[in-house]
Backbone as CSV, one residue per row, in Angstrom:
resi,resn,N_x,N_y,N_z,CA_x,CA_y,CA_z,C_x,C_y,C_z
1,UNK,-78.019,5.985,-17.617,-77.586,4.985,-16.660,-76.253,5.440,-16.058
2,UNK,-76.162,5.365,-14.739,-74.932,5.791,-14.066,-73.824,4.765,-14.290
3,UNK,-72.576,5.185,-14.104,-71.466,4.238,-14.266,-71.593,3.012,-13.343
4,UNK,-72.096,3.235,-12.124,-72.261,2.105,-11.209,-73.342,1.153,-11.715
5,UNK,-74.437,1.697,-12.240,-75.496,0.841,-12.795,-74.982,0.036,-13.982
6,UNK,-74.146,0.664,-14.792,-73.541,-0.056,-15.919,-72.649,-1.185,-15.424
7,UNK,-71.851,-0.899,-14.390,-70.984,-1.920,-13.819,-71.829,-3.065,-13.246
8,UNK,-72.881,-2.728,-12.536,-73.750,-3.743,-11.950,-74.357,-4.626,-13.041
9,UNK,-74.888,-3.995,-14.071,-75.510,-4.740,-15.164,-74.498,-5.640,-15.868
10,UNK,-73.312,-5.120,-16.075,-72.300,-5.871,-16.812,-71.714,-7.033,-16.009
11,UNK,-71.523,-6.863,-14.702,-70.774,-7.844,-13.919,-71.611,-8.649,-12.924
12,UNK,-72.885,-8.353,-12.808,-73.708,-9.066,-11.825,-73.644,-10.579,-12.024
13,UNK,-73.880,-11.050,-13.234,-73.913,-12.496,-13.495,-72.574,-13.141,-13.173
14,UNK,-71.492,-12.495,-13.521,-70.156,-13.056,-13.262,-69.897,-13.184,-11.765
15,UNK,-70.221,-12.144,-11.016,-69.988,-12.167,-9.567,-70.908,-13.197,-8.910
16,UNK,-72.154,-13.247,-9.350,-73.091,-14.218,-8.777,-72.631,-15.651,-9.042
17,UNK,-72.208,-15.952,-10.262,-71.728,-17.303,-10.582,-70.493,-17.649,-9.749
18,UNK,-69.611,-16.686,-9.588,-68.419,-16.891,-8.766,-68.824,-17.200,-7.327
19,UNK,-69.729,-16.411,-6.774,-70.193,-16.628,-5.396,-70.917,-17.961,-5.267
20,UNK,-71.664,-18.335,-6.277,-72.384,-19.607,-6.250,-71.406,-20.781,-6.255
21,UNK,-70.325,-20.668,-7.002,-69.306,-21.731,-6.996,-68.632,-21.824,-5.634
22,UNK,-68.412,-20.691,-5.005,-67.794,-20.694,-3.679,-68.716,-21.308,-2.627
23,UNK,-69.966,-20.909,-2.650,-70.883,-21.245,-1.564,-71.740,-22.471,-1.812
24,UNK,-72.043,-22.713,-3.078,-72.973,-23.783,-3.464,-74.326,-23.603,-2.798
25,UNK,-74.695,-22.362,-2.598,-75.974,-22.003,-2.002,-76.492,-20.761,-2.715
26,UNK,-77.666,-20.867,-3.334,-78.197,-19.720,-4.062,-78.472,-18.538,-3.133
27,UNK,-79.010,-18.823,-1.947,-79.302,-17.734,-1.012,-78.035,-17.012,-0.568
28,UNK,-77.035,-17.782,-0.208,-75.777,-17.177,0.243,-75.072,-16.463,-0.908
29,UNK,-75.130,-17.043,-2.100,-74.512,-16.406,-3.269,-75.171,-15.062,-3.560
30,UNK,-76.500,-15.014,-3.460,-77.205,-13.741,-3.672,-76.799,-12.717,-2.625
31,UNK,-76.712,-13.168,-1.380,-76.337,-12.271,-0.294,-74.918,-11.738,-0.484
32,UNK,-73.997,-12.621,-0.842,-72.607,-12.206,-1.056,-72.510,-11.268,-2.259
33,UNK,-73.259,-11.557,-3.311,-73.250,-10.695,-4.495,-73.756,-9.299,-4.140
34,UNK,-74.839,-9.253,-3.386,-75.386,-7.961,-2.964,-74.360,-7.201,-2.121
35,UNK,-73.731,-7.883,-1.186,-72.745,-7.239,-0.322,-71.520,-6.796,-1.127
36,UNK,-71.174,-7.575,-2.138,-70.033,-7.230,-2.995,-70.262,-5.903,-3.692
37,UNK,-71.430,-5.740,-4.284,-71.701,-4.488,-4.995,-71.862,-3.316,-4.030
38,UNK,-72.377,-3.577,-2.842,-72.463,-2.524,-1.834,-71.051,-2.051,-1.467
39,UNK,-70.162,-3.018,-1.216,-68.786,-2.655,-0.858,-68.082,-1.979,-2.031
40,UNK,-68.340,-2.457,-3.238,-67.719,-1.848,-4.421,-68.149,-0.390,-4.553
41,UNK,-69.432,-0.132,-4.323,-69.932,1.235,-4.409,-69.268,2.119,-3.363
42,UNK,-69.116,1.583,-2.152,-68.527,2.399,-1.088,-67.012,2.535,-1.220
43,UNK,-66.366,1.643,-1.988,-64.908,1.684,-2.114,-64.453,1.935,-3.553
44,UNK,-65.333,2.459,-4.381,-64.991,2.667,-5.795,-63.787,3.584,-5.947
45,UNK,-63.604,4.506,-5.006,-62.465,5.422,-5.080,-61.138,4.710,-4.850
46,UNK,-61.183,3.562,-4.174,-59.944,2.832,-3.896,-59.548,1.892,-5.035
47,UNK,-60.422,1.730,-6.019,-60.092,0.866,-7.157,-58.997,1.535,-7.960
48,UNK,-57.863,0.830,-8.069,-56.694,1.431,-8.691,-56.484,0.995,-10.126
49,UNK,-57.331,0.103,-10.616,-57.233,-0.299,-12.005,-56.108,-1.256,-12.324
50,UNK,-55.507,-1.889,-11.282,-54.443,-2.860,-11.543,-55.003,-4.150,-12.150
51,UNK,-56.268,-4.387,-11.955,-56.938,-5.546,-12.552,-58.217,-5.040,-13.198
52,UNK,-58.885,-5.931,-13.928,-60.134,-5.472,-14.518,-61.203,-5.422,-13.437
53,UNK,-62.286,-4.761,-13.698,-63.346,-4.542,-12.720,-63.947,-5.875,-12.266
54,UNK,-64.140,-6.800,-13.196,-64.718,-8.096,-12.843,-63.857,-8.857,-11.854
55,UNK,-62.566,-8.824,-12.047,-61.647,-9.499,-11.129,-61.670,-8.813,-9.768
56,UNK,-61.723,-7.504,-9.756,-61.803,-6.745,-8.511,-63.071,-7.112,-7.754
57,UNK,-64.191,-7.194,-8.443,-65.458,-7.546,-7.803,-65.416,-8.978,-7.261
58,UNK,-64.849,-9.889,-8.027,-64.732,-11.276,-7.556,-63.822,-11.363,-6.339
59,UNK,-62.816,-10.523,-6.287,-61.936,-10.490,-5.128,-62.698,-10.002,-3.893
60,UNK,-63.541,-9.023,-4.062,-64.376,-8.540,-2.954,-65.312,-9.662,-2.499
61,UNK,-65.914,-10.368,-3.459,-66.823,-11.480,-3.136,-66.081,-12.577,-2.383
62,UNK,-64.880,-12.897,-2.832,-64.067,-13.933,-2.174,-63.776,-13.532,-0.734
63,UNK,-63.376,-12.282,-0.532,-63.080,-11.811,0.824,-64.325,-11.836,1.706
64,UNK,-65.454,-11.477,1.143,-66.718,-11.526,1.888,-67.038,-12.965,2.296
65,UNK,-66.836,-13.898,1.383,-67.097,-15.300,1.684,-66.193,-15.793,2.811
66,UNK,-64.899,-15.493,2.730,-63.971,-15.955,3.763,-64.266,-15.298,5.107
67,UNK,-64.673,-14.054,5.091,-65.056,-13.383,6.336,-66.230,-14.114,6.972
68,UNK,-67.201,-14.474,6.160,-68.358,-15.212,6.684,-67.956,-16.591,7.193
69,UNK,-67.054,-17.249,6.497,-66.579,-18.571,6.943,-65.891,-18.458,8.298
70,UNK,-65.047,-17.443,8.447,-64.343,-17.261,9.722,-65.326,-16.964,10.845
71,UNK,-66.322,-16.137,10.566,-67.330,-15.832,11.589,-68.105,-17.082,11.983
72,UNK,-68.496,-17.861,10.984,-69.265,-19.071,11.251,-68.420,-20.070,12.024
73,UNK,-67.153,-20.199,11.654,-66.255,-21.124,12.332,-66.024,-20.691,13.777
74,UNK,-65.890,-19.384,13.981,-65.649,-18.875,15.327,-66.885,-19.048,16.211
75,UNK,-68.058,-18.910,15.619,-69.281,-19.023,16.416,-69.734,-20.463,16.605
76,UNK,-69.197,-21.371,15.804,-69.580,-22.781,15.926,-68.878,-23.385,17.138
77,UNK,-69.655,-23.935,18.013,-69.095,-24.585,19.195,-68.744,-26.029,18.901
78,UNK,-68.203,-26.726,19.881,-67.833,-28.126,19.683,-69.029,-29.020,19.403
79,UNK,-70.225,-28.590,19.776,-71.412,-29.403,19.545,-72.014,-29.190,18.169
80,UNK,-71.432,-28.315,17.365,-72.014,-28.016,16.055,-71.978,-29.213,15.129
81,UNK,-71.068,-30.142,15.343,-70.987,-31.333,14.498,-71.968,-32.404,14.947
82,UNK,-72.618,-32.195,16.063,-73.547,-33.194,16.588,-74.892,-33.073,15.902
83,UNK,-74.916,-33.338,14.601,-76.136,-33.299,13.820,-76.716,-34.685,13.728
84,UNK,-77.973,-34.773,13.411,-78.609,-36.069,13.221,-78.109,-36.647,11.912
85,UNK,-77.249,-37.635,11.984,-76.660,-38.216,10.787,-77.314,-39.535,10.425
86,UNK,-78.538,-39.756,10.881,-79.239,-40.995,10.551,-79.522,-41.056,9.055
87,UNK,-79.778,-39.915,8.450,-80.033,-39.868,7.020,-78.711,-39.793,6.273
88,UNK,-78.541,-40.624,5.257,-77.318,-40.623,4.467,-77.089,-39.295,3.785
89,UNK,-78.175,-38.639,3.325,-78.027,-37.356,2.644,-77.426,-36.311,3.568
90,UNK,-77.902,-36.260,4.788,-77.383,-35.290,5.747,-75.915,-35.590,6.028
91,UNK,-75.589,-36.845,6.218,-74.200,-37.220,6.494,-73.302,-36.861,5.321
92,UNK,-73.780,-37.105,4.110,-72.991,-36.749,2.927,-72.778,-35.247,2.850
93,UNK,-73.831,-34.493,3.114,-73.717,-33.034,3.052,-72.758,-32.520,4.119
94,UNK,-72.831,-33.094,5.307,-71.923,-32.675,6.379,-70.488,-32.968,5.971
95,UNK,-70.259,-34.167,5.410,-68.919,-34.547,4.982,-68.412,-33.612,3.885
96,UNK,-69.266,-33.320,2.906,-68.864,-32.430,1.819,-68.560,-31.032,2.349
97,UNK,-69.403,-30.558,3.258,-69.190,-29.227,3.835,-67.884,-29.196,4.625
98,UNK,-67.624,-30.264,5.372,-66.381,-30.327,6.149,-65.174,-30.326,5.215
99,UNK,-65.252,-31.072,4.115,-64.143,-31.096,3.163,-63.951,-29.739,2.503
100,UNK,-65.057,-29.100,2.131,-64.948,-27.768,1.521,-64.304,-26.787,2.491
101,UNK,-64.722,-26.834,3.753,-64.154,-25.925,4.741,-62.666,-26.229,4.940
102,UNK,-62.300,-27.512,4.926,-60.912,-27.899,5.075,-60.082,-27.373,3.897
103,UNK,-60.608,-27.522,2.693,-59.913,-27.015,1.503,-59.757,-25.504,1.595
104,UNK,-60.834,-24.808,1.958,-60.759,-23.345,2.059,-59.800,-22.912,3.164
105,UNK,-59.757,-23.651,4.246,-58.838,-23.320,5.327,-57.385,-23.446,4.835
106,UNK,-57.097,-24.524,4.112,-55.741,-24.702,3.580,-55.441,-23.670,2.493
107,UNK,-56.435,-23.375,1.687,-56.259,-22.364,0.644,-55.935,-21.018,1.278
108,UNK,-56.655,-20.672,2.320,-56.442,-19.397,2.989,-55.041,-19.315,3.606
109,UNK,-54.476,-20.463,3.969,-53.154,-20.499,4.594,-52.011,-20.427,3.573
110,UNK,-52.325,-20.568,2.294,-51.278,-20.506,1.264,-50.680,-19.106,1.188
111,UNK,-49.424,-19.063,0.794,-48.768,-17.779,0.577,-49.224,-17.199,-0.758
112,UNK,-49.090,-15.886,-0.864,-49.336,-15.240,-2.143,-48.121,-15.465,-3.021
113,UNK,-48.214,-15.558,-4.269,-49.382,-15.385,-5.124,-50.179,-16.671,-5.329
114,UNK,-49.748,-17.759,-4.700,-50.389,-19.046,-4.947,-51.876,-19.036,-4.600
115,UNK,-52.203,-18.440,-3.463,-53.608,-18.386,-3.046,-54.444,-17.651,-4.098
116,UNK,-53.985,-16.501,-4.493,-54.751,-15.693,-5.451,-54.851,-16.367,-6.815
117,UNK,-53.765,-16.955,-7.269,-53.782,-17.645,-8.562,-54.775,-18.796,-8.521
118,UNK,-54.746,-19.573,-7.449,-55.676,-20.700,-7.320,-57.119,-20.202,-7.319
119,UNK,-57.391,-19.157,-6.553,-58.752,-18.602,-6.469,-59.218,-18.090,-7.838
120,UNK,-58.364,-17.373,-8.519,-58.739,-16.831,-9.820,-59.000,-17.938,-10.832
121,UNK,-58.208,-18.992,-10.767,-58.366,-20.102,-11.720,-59.599,-20.943,-11.410
122,UNK,-59.765,-21.344,-10.156,-60.842,-22.265,-9.790,-62.177,-21.544,-9.641
123,UNK,-62.202,-20.490,-8.865,-63.470,-19.819,-8.578,-63.793,-18.718,-9.574
124,UNK,-62.766,-18.031,-10.033,-62.987,-16.974,-11.011,-63.054,-17.487,-12.430
125,UNK,-62.646,-18.740,-12.625,-62.640,-19.393,-13.926,-61.893,-18.580,-14.980
126,UNK,-60.812,-17.945,-14.539,-59.997,-17.183,-15.479,-59.028,-18.118,-16.187
127,UNK,-58.704,-17.759,-17.397,-57.706,-18.508,-18.159,-56.325,-18.126,-17.648
128,UNK,-55.367,-19.003,-17.893,-54.008,-18.736,-17.427,-53.472,-17.426,-17.996
129,UNK,-53.809,-17.127,-19.240,-53.337,-15.881,-19.854,-53.905,-14.666,-19.117
130,UNK,-55.150,-14.739,-18.696,-55.757,-13.634,-17.956,-55.085,-13.461,-16.598
131,UNK,-54.829,-14.580,-15.922,-54.165,-14.518,-14.620,-52.765,-13.926,-14.789
132,UNK,-52.064,-14.380,-15.810,-50.718,-13.877,-16.062,-50.722,-12.373,-16.283
133,UNK,-51.692,-11.879,-17.039,-51.734,-10.439,-17.305,-52.023,-9.643,-16.034
134,UNK,-52.810,-10.206,-15.118,-53.094,-9.511,-13.856,-51.832,-9.336,-13.024
135,UNK,-50.947,-10.329,-13.088,-49.719,-10.290,-12.311,-48.535,-9.731,-13.092
136,UNK,-48.744,-9.459,-14.381,-47.653,-8.965,-15.205,-46.595,-10.030,-15.435
137,UNK,-47.035,-11.267,-15.532,-46.128,-12.403,-15.705,-46.504,-13.171,-16.970
138,UNK,-45.808,-14.281,-17.193,-46.085,-15.103,-18.371,-47.182,-16.121,-18.056
139,UNK,-47.774,-16.645,-19.116,-48.805,-17.662,-18.948,-48.224,-18.904,-18.280
140,UNK,-46.996,-19.247,-18.619,-46.346,-20.398,-17.999,-46.187,-20.202,-16.492
141,UNK,-45.864,-18.992,-16.070,-45.758,-18.687,-14.649,-47.084,-18.955,-13.960
142,UNK,-48.187,-18.533,-14.577,-49.513,-18.743,-13.991,-49.818,-20.239,-13.856
143,UNK,-49.456,-21.007,-14.866,-49.680,-22.465,-14.815,-48.888,-23.096,-13.669
144,UNK,-47.636,-22.708,-13.540,-46.785,-23.267,-12.494,-47.293,-22.858,-11.111
145,UNK,-47.674,-21.602,-10.954,-48.182,-21.126,-9.660,-49.453,-21.879,-9.275
146,UNK,-50.345,-22.096,-10.230,-51.578,-22.846,-9.957,-51.243,-24.281,-9.563
147,UNK,-50.364,-24.901,-10.309,-49.982,-26.290,-10.040,-49.363,-26.422,-8.640
148,UNK,-48.496,-25.498,-8.278,-47.862,-25.534,-6.951,-48.893,-25.326,-5.847
149,UNK,-49.829,-24.436,-6.066,-50.883,-24.208,-5.077,-51.713,-25.471,-4.891
150,UNK,-52.069,-26.096,-5.990,-52.871,-27.320,-5.934,-52.121,-28.427,-5.202
151,UNK,-50.838,-28.580,-5.499,-50.032,-29.593,-4.819,-49.944,-29.332,-3.318
152,UNK,-49.776,-28.084,-2.950,-49.663,-27.733,-1.534,-50.967,-28.021,-0.793
153,UNK,-52.089,-27.704,-1.399,-53.378,-27.992,-0.774,-53.556,-29.499,-0.621
154,UNK,-53.230,-30.254,-1.656,-53.342,-31.708,-1.592,-52.445,-32.273,-0.497
155,UNK,-51.232,-31.759,-0.404,-50.292,-32.228,0.622,-50.851,-31.971,2.015
156,UNK,-51.381,-30.794,2.237,-51.934,-30.447,3.550,-53.175,-31.285,3.871
157,UNK,-53.965,-31.575,2.851,-55.145,-32.428,3.059,-54.714,-33.840,3.473
158,UNK,-53.675,-34.359,2.831,-53.170,-35.689,3.174,-52.598,-35.698,4.586
159,UNK,-51.914,-34.636,4.962,-51.374,-34.540,6.322,-52.500,-34.556,7.350
160,UNK,-53.611,-33.894,7.040,-54.767,-33.896,7.938,-55.337,-35.298,8.125
161,UNK,-55.309,-36.089,7.052,-55.849,-37.442,7.137,-55.002,-38.322,8.040
162,UNK,-53.696,-38.046,8.115,-52.787,-38.870,8.907,-52.697,-38.440,10.351
163,UNK,-53.334,-37.353,10.680,-53.264,-36.847,12.054,-54.281,-37.533,12.918
C-alpha cells in the first residue's frame, strides 16, 4: 500500500465527518472529501508537518467548503431567496441555511487565530489540548481564543438582527 493510500484509509472517515458537519449534506460532504484528497495528493510536497496530517486535511476541506460557499453566494442573484415557502419544512430549511451562511460569513471575517481555533474546535472536534499543541500555546490559551471567537460571532449576529 502506498503512503497516500495509507493516509486515505486512515483519515477518510475523519475528513468526511468534518465535511458532513460543515455541509450537513452527504452528497456535498462526499464531494468535498474527494476534492480534499485530490488536493492533498497534488500538494503533498507543500505539507510542512507543522500540524498532524488529519488537521491539515481538515483545513483543506474547510477551505474547499468556503470556496464553494463564496462561489454559490456570488452566483446567487437577488431572486434566489424567492423560494416557495408555503411548506413549513422548506421555510425552516431556508431559515437554517441562511443562519448557517450568516455564521460562516462572520466566522470567515474573524481574525486569526480566532477563526482557526473556532474551526478546529467546532468542526474539527479537536480538544483544547490538541489545538494548543498545533499553535505551540497552552490549553488555557486555546480555551480563551475559542471563547473570544464565539463571543465575537454572537456579537456580530446580534448586530445583524438590529440592522
